[in-house]
PDB file of C-alpha atoms in Angstrom:
ATOM      1  CA  ALA A  18      -3.977  21.383 -37.233  1.00  0.00           C
ATOM      2  CA  ASN A  19      -4.671  18.331 -35.094  1.00  0.00           C
ATOM      3  CA  ARG A  20      -7.523  19.879 -33.145  1.00  0.00           C
ATOM      4  CA  GLN A  21     -10.000  17.484 -34.721  1.00  0.00           C
ATOM      5  CA  GLY A  22      -7.531  14.587 -34.849  1.00  0.00           C
ATOM      6  CA  TYR A  23      -4.720  13.567 -37.145  1.00  0.00           C
ATOM      7  CA  ARG A  24      -5.244  11.550 -40.298  1.00  0.00           C
ATOM      8  CA  PHE A  25      -2.415  10.373 -42.528  1.00  0.00           C
ATOM      9  CA  ARG A  26      -4.403  11.557 -45.545  1.00  0.00           C
ATOM     10  CA  TYR A  27      -3.871  15.188 -44.398  1.00  0.00           C
ATOM     11  CA  LEU A  28      -0.133  14.948 -45.033  1.00  0.00           C
ATOM     12  CA  PRO A  29      -0.341  15.399 -48.843  1.00  0.00           C
ATOM     13  CA  CYS A  30      -2.117  18.719 -48.216  1.00  0.00           C
ATOM     14  CA  ALA A  31       0.846  19.923 -46.168  1.00  0.00           C
ATOM     15  CA  LEU A  32       3.266  18.756 -48.844  1.00  0.00           C
ATOM     16  CA  ALA A  33       1.193  20.498 -51.509  1.00  0.00           C
ATOM     17  CA  GLY A  34       1.279  23.713 -49.480  1.00  0.00           C
ATOM     18  CA  ILE A  35       5.060  23.477 -49.171  1.00  0.00           C
ATOM     19  CA  ALA A  36       5.449  22.693 -52.874  1.00  0.00           C
ATOM     20  CA  LEU A  37       3.165  25.512 -53.932  1.00  0.00           C
ATOM     21  CA  THR A  38       5.064  28.006 -51.807  1.00  0.00           C
ATOM     22  CA  ALA A  39       8.406  26.672 -53.022  1.00  0.00           C
ATOM     23  CA  LEU A  40       7.333  27.467 -56.587  1.00  0.00           C
ATOM     24  CA  PHE A  41       6.976  31.203 -55.856  1.00  0.00           C
ATOM     25  CA  PRO A  42      10.641  32.060 -56.529  1.00  0.00           C
ATOM     26  CA  LEU A  43      10.503  30.052 -59.761  1.00  0.00           C
ATOM     27  CA  LEU A  44       7.708  32.184 -61.198  1.00  0.00           C
ATOM     28  CA  PRO A  45       8.878  34.532 -63.923  1.00  0.00           C
ATOM     29  CA  PRO A  46       9.283  38.083 -62.654  1.00  0.00           C
ATOM     30  CA  LEU A  47       6.444  40.444 -63.390  1.00  0.00           C
ATOM     31  CA  PRO A  48       7.319  42.886 -66.174  1.00  0.00           C
ATOM     32  CA  GLU A  49       6.784  45.794 -63.785  1.00  0.00           C
ATOM     33  CA  GLN A  50       8.456  44.203 -60.738  1.00  0.00           C
ATOM     34  CA  GLY A  51       9.570  47.667 -59.726  1.00  0.00           C
ATOM     35  CA  GLY A  52       6.006  48.738 -59.041  1.00  0.00           C
ATOM     36  CA  GLY A  53       3.726  48.527 -62.069  1.00  0.00           C
ATOM     37  CA  TYR A  54       0.003  47.774 -61.913  1.00  0.00           C
ATOM     38  CA  ALA A  55       0.381  43.986 -62.160  1.00  0.00           C
ATOM     39  CA  ALA A  56       2.996  43.928 -59.408  1.00  0.00           C
ATOM     40  CA  ARG A  57       0.803  46.121 -57.196  1.00  0.00           C
ATOM     41  CA  ALA A  58      -2.237  43.910 -57.833  1.00  0.00           C
ATOM     42  CA  VAL A  59      -0.294  40.752 -56.948  1.00  0.00           C
ATOM     43  CA  THR A  60       1.060  42.496 -53.833  1.00  0.00           C
ATOM     44  CA  GLY A  61      -2.497  43.332 -52.752  1.00  0.00           C
ATOM     45  CA  ILE A  62      -3.698  39.788 -53.427  1.00  0.00           C
ATOM     46  CA  ILE A  63      -0.836  38.349 -51.361  1.00  0.00           C
ATOM     47  CA  LEU A  64      -1.546  40.784 -48.522  1.00  0.00           C
ATOM     48  CA  GLY A  65      -5.247  39.877 -48.565  1.00  0.00           C
ATOM     49  CA  PHE A  66      -4.440  36.166 -48.678  1.00  0.00           C
ATOM     50  CA  GLY A  67      -2.061  36.530 -45.729  1.00  0.00           C
ATOM     51  CA  THR A  68      -4.695  38.456 -43.788  1.00  0.00           C
ATOM     52  CA  ILE A  69      -7.421  35.852 -44.229  1.00  0.00           C
ATOM     53  CA  VAL A  70      -5.534  32.557 -44.114  1.00  0.00           C
ATOM     54  CA  PRO A  71      -4.290  31.976 -40.566  1.00  0.00           C
ATOM     55  CA  GLY A  72      -0.596  31.322 -40.189  1.00  0.00           C
ATOM     56  CA  VAL A  73       0.384  32.385 -43.700  1.00  0.00           C
ATOM     57  CA  SER A  74       2.925  35.169 -43.695  1.00  0.00           C
ATOM     58  CA  SER A  75       2.278  37.605 -46.491  1.00  0.00           C
ATOM     59  CA  THR A  76       5.664  39.178 -45.774  1.00  0.00           C
ATOM     60  CA  CYS A  77       7.441  35.899 -46.499  1.00  0.00           C
ATOM     61  CA  LEU A  78       5.445  35.467 -49.699  1.00  0.00           C
ATOM     62  CA  LEU A  79       6.217  39.027 -50.778  1.00  0.00           C
ATOM     63  CA  ILE A  80       9.919  38.479 -50.119  1.00  0.00           C
ATOM     64  CA  GLY A  81       9.819  35.215 -52.066  1.00  0.00           C
ATOM     65  CA  THR A  82       8.205  36.893 -55.058  1.00  0.00           C
ATOM     66  CA  GLY A  83      10.482  39.926 -54.965  1.00  0.00           C
ATOM     67  CA  LEU A  84       7.578  42.288 -54.297  1.00  0.00           C
ATOM     68  CA  TYR A  85       8.460  43.233 -50.722  1.00  0.00           C
ATOM     69  CA  ALA A  86      10.988  45.992 -51.510  1.00  0.00           C
ATOM     70  CA  PRO A  87       8.666  47.884 -53.920  1.00  0.00           C
ATOM     71  CA  TYR A  88       5.827  47.547 -51.406  1.00  0.00           C
ATOM     72  CA  LEU A  89       7.967  48.913 -48.578  1.00  0.00           C
ATOM     73  CA  ARG A  90       9.162  51.804 -50.735  1.00  0.00           C
ATOM     74  CA  ALA A  91       5.575  52.759 -51.571  1.00  0.00           C
ATOM     75  CA  LEU A  92       4.474  52.337 -47.968  1.00  0.00           C
ATOM     76  CA  SER A  93       7.348  54.339 -46.476  1.00  0.00           C
ATOM     77  CA  ALA A  94       6.735  57.168 -48.941  1.00  0.00           C
ATOM     78  CA  LEU A  95       2.960  56.933 -48.381  1.00  0.00           C
ATOM     79  CA  SER A  96       2.586  57.037 -52.128  1.00  0.00           C
ATOM     80  CA  VAL A  97      -1.161  57.035 -52.721  1.00  0.00           C
ATOM     81  CA  LYS A  98      -0.442  56.692 -56.427  1.00  0.00           C
ATOM     82  CA  GLU A  99       1.154  53.285 -55.792  1.00  0.00           C
ATOM     83  CA  LEU A 100      -0.781  52.144 -52.720  1.00  0.00           C
ATOM     84  CA  TRP A 101      -4.346  52.519 -53.997  1.00  0.00           C
ATOM     85  CA  MET A 102      -4.064  49.447 -56.247  1.00  0.00           C
ATOM     86  CA  ILE A 103      -2.475  47.388 -53.451  1.00  0.00           C
ATOM     87  CA  VAL A 104      -5.203  48.387 -50.977  1.00  0.00           C
ATOM     88  CA  LEU A 105      -8.004  47.765 -53.484  1.00  0.00           C
ATOM     89  CA  CYS A 106      -6.714  44.296 -54.403  1.00  0.00           C
ATOM     90  CA  ALA A 107      -6.110  43.385 -50.752  1.00  0.00           C
ATOM     91  CA  PHE A 108      -9.643  44.493 -49.850  1.00  0.00           C
ATOM     92  CA  LEU A 109     -11.212  42.560 -52.736  1.00  0.00           C
ATOM     93  CA  THR A 110      -9.176  39.459 -51.883  1.00  0.00           C
ATOM     94  CA  ILE A 111     -10.284  39.661 -48.252  1.00  0.00           C
ATOM     95  CA  LEU A 112     -13.925  40.035 -49.312  1.00  0.00           C
ATOM     96  CA  LEU A 113     -13.737  37.103 -51.700  1.00  0.00           C
ATOM     97  CA  LEU A 114     -11.701  34.754 -49.518  1.00  0.00           C
ATOM     98  CA  ALA A 115     -13.269  35.336 -46.101  1.00  0.00           C
ATOM     99  CA  ARG A 116     -16.369  33.270 -46.800  1.00  0.00           C
ATOM    100  CA  VAL A 117     -14.505  30.690 -48.873  1.00  0.00           C
ATOM    101  CA  ILE A 118     -11.906  30.022 -46.166  1.00  0.00           C
ATOM    102  CA  ASP A 119     -14.598  29.882 -43.478  1.00  0.00           C
ATOM    103  CA  TRP A 120     -16.601  27.411 -45.554  1.00  0.00           C
ATOM    104  CA  CYS A 121     -13.480  25.293 -46.204  1.00  0.00           C
ATOM    105  CA  TYR A 122     -12.612  25.167 -42.504  1.00  0.00           C
ATOM    106  CA  ARG A 123     -16.141  24.094 -41.596  1.00  0.00           C
ATOM    107  CA  ARG A 124     -16.200  21.364 -44.263  1.00  0.00           C
ATOM    108  CA  ALA A 125     -12.612  20.044 -44.201  1.00  0.00           C
ATOM    109  CA  TYR A 126     -10.805  21.375 -41.142  1.00  0.00           C
ATOM    110  CA  GLY A 127      -7.921  18.876 -41.185  1.00  0.00           C
ATOM    111  CA  TYR A 128      -7.187  19.191 -44.885  1.00  0.00           C
ATOM    112  CA  ILE A 129      -7.231  22.989 -44.808  1.00  0.00           C
ATOM    113  CA  SER A 130      -5.213  23.163 -41.594  1.00  0.00           C
ATOM    114  CA  TYR A 131      -2.497  20.955 -43.022  1.00  0.00           C
ATOM    115  CA  ALA A 132      -2.449  22.911 -46.282  1.00  0.00           C
ATOM    116  CA  VAL A 133      -2.021  26.103 -44.249  1.00  0.00           C
ATOM    117  CA  LEU A 134       0.722  24.388 -42.243  1.00  0.00           C
ATOM    118  CA  GLY A 135       2.410  23.577 -45.542  1.00  0.00           C
ATOM    119  CA  PHE A 136       2.129  27.206 -46.652  1.00  0.00           C
ATOM    120  CA  LEU A 137       3.588  28.299 -43.339  1.00  0.00           C
ATOM    121  CA  CYS A 138       6.562  25.942 -43.580  1.00  0.00           C
ATOM    122  CA  GLY A 139       7.105  26.769 -47.218  1.00  0.00           C
ATOM    123  CA  SER A 140       6.964  30.518 -46.668  1.00  0.00           C
ATOM    124  CA  ALA A 141       9.497  30.203 -43.853  1.00  0.00           C
ATOM    125  CA  VAL A 142      11.831  28.392 -46.246  1.00  0.00           C
ATOM    126  CA  LEU A 143      11.485  31.268 -48.721  1.00  0.00           C
ATOM    127  CA  ILE A 144      13.272  33.670 -46.409  1.00  0.00           C
ATOM    128  CA  LEU A 145      15.932  31.284 -45.114  1.00  0.00           C
ATOM    129  CA  PRO A 146      19.430  31.844 -46.397  1.00  0.00           C
ATOM    130  CA  THR A 147      21.078  29.047 -48.342  1.00  0.00           C
ATOM    131  CA  LEU A 148      22.767  26.310 -46.379  1.00  0.00           C
ATOM    132  CA  PRO A 149      26.350  27.035 -45.401  1.00  0.00           C
ATOM    133  CA  ALA A 150      29.105  25.377 -47.407  1.00  0.00           C
ATOM    134  CA  SER A 151      31.347  24.036 -44.662  1.00  0.00           C
ATOM    135  CA  PRO A 152      30.376  20.756 -42.967  1.00  0.00           C
ATOM    136  CA  LEU A 153      30.837  22.254 -39.499  1.00  0.00           C
ATOM    137  CA  ALA A 154      28.466  25.115 -40.303  1.00  0.00           C
ATOM    138  CA  VAL A 155      25.861  22.683 -41.692  1.00  0.00           C
ATOM    139  CA  LEU A 156      26.186  20.497 -38.600  1.00  0.00           C
ATOM    140  CA  SER A 157      25.811  23.470 -36.259  1.00  0.00           C
ATOM    141  CA  ALA A 158      22.777  24.746 -38.228  1.00  0.00           C
ATOM    142  CA  PHE A 159      21.022  21.381 -37.879  1.00  0.00           C
ATOM    143  CA  ALA A 160      22.034  21.095 -34.226  1.00  0.00           C
ATOM    144  CA  LEU A 161      20.543  24.521 -33.517  1.00  0.00           C
ATOM    145  CA  PHE A 162      17.396  23.578 -35.397  1.00  0.00           C
ATOM    146  CA  PHE A 163      16.891  20.405 -33.378  1.00  0.00           C
ATOM    147  CA  LEU A 164      17.743  22.189 -30.120  1.00  0.00           C
ATOM    148  CA  SER A 165      15.160  24.862 -30.935  1.00  0.00           C
ATOM    149  CA  ALA A 166      12.566  22.209 -31.762  1.00  0.00           C
ATOM    150  CA  LEU A 167      13.294  20.369 -28.518  1.00  0.00           C
ATOM    151  CA  LEU A 168      12.974  23.564 -26.494  1.00  0.00           C
ATOM    152  CA  SER A 169       9.733  24.399 -28.267  1.00  0.00           C
ATOM    153  CA  PHE A 170       8.244  20.990 -27.410  1.00  0.00           C
ATOM    154  CA  LEU A 171       9.429  21.261 -23.801  1.00  0.00           C
ATOM    155  CA  ILE A 172       7.853  24.701 -23.415  1.00  0.00           C
ATOM    156  CA  ALA A 173       4.600  23.489 -25.017  1.00  0.00           C
ATOM    157  CA  GLY A 174       4.572  20.472 -22.713  1.00  0.00           C
ATOM    158  CA  ALA A 175       5.163  22.619 -19.637  1.00  0.00           C
ATOM    159  CA  ALA A 176       2.357  24.963 -20.694  1.00  0.00           C
ATOM    160  CA  ALA A 177      -0.007  22.021 -21.193  1.00  0.00           C
ATOM    161  CA  GLN A 178       0.944  20.583 -17.807  1.00  0.00           C
ATOM    162  CA  LYS A 179       0.402  23.928 -16.124  1.00  0.00           C
ATOM    163  CA  LYS A 180      -2.998  24.243 -17.770  1.00  0.00           C
ATOM    164  CA  ALA A 181      -3.914  20.713 -16.676  1.00  0.00           C
ATOM    165  CA  GLU A 182      -2.925  21.538 -13.093  1.00  0.00           C
ATOM    166  CA  LYS A 183      -5.196  24.607 -13.130  1.00  0.00           C
ATOM    167  CA  ASP A 184      -8.164  22.576 -14.334  1.00  0.00           C
TER     168      ASP A 184
END
């Protein structure tokens, strides 16, 4: 996201991406959540969106909307009757969004990158379990989070140093 530099004005885009993704579970369930046409169309749109927008996990979005289980059932059964609508909507979404996303990245790389980062963070939150109730469990969860973040930064720093030594 910072490839072309960081600007503080990009931050609201990330927050908007997180907020938008956080709203997914609050949406009213589709009448045919078990696999009707509307649910299949939304599943296809989410799959197409996740294919085109880098870093966005369509699986996380499908889980957050409650559409993942019906999609997996149709996919595991290879039910053409159910999958054709998903495939059609995914294909149309990819066709429509490919040029739009490319254009957006060329015009406003930082804004789009931070919005995508927001979607990524928000979609990860969708699949996280709720926080544990006991204070010790909460403390250990945060400790593990910060330890993981520290290790991630150390590994990234080592990789950057190794690359700099090669050059």
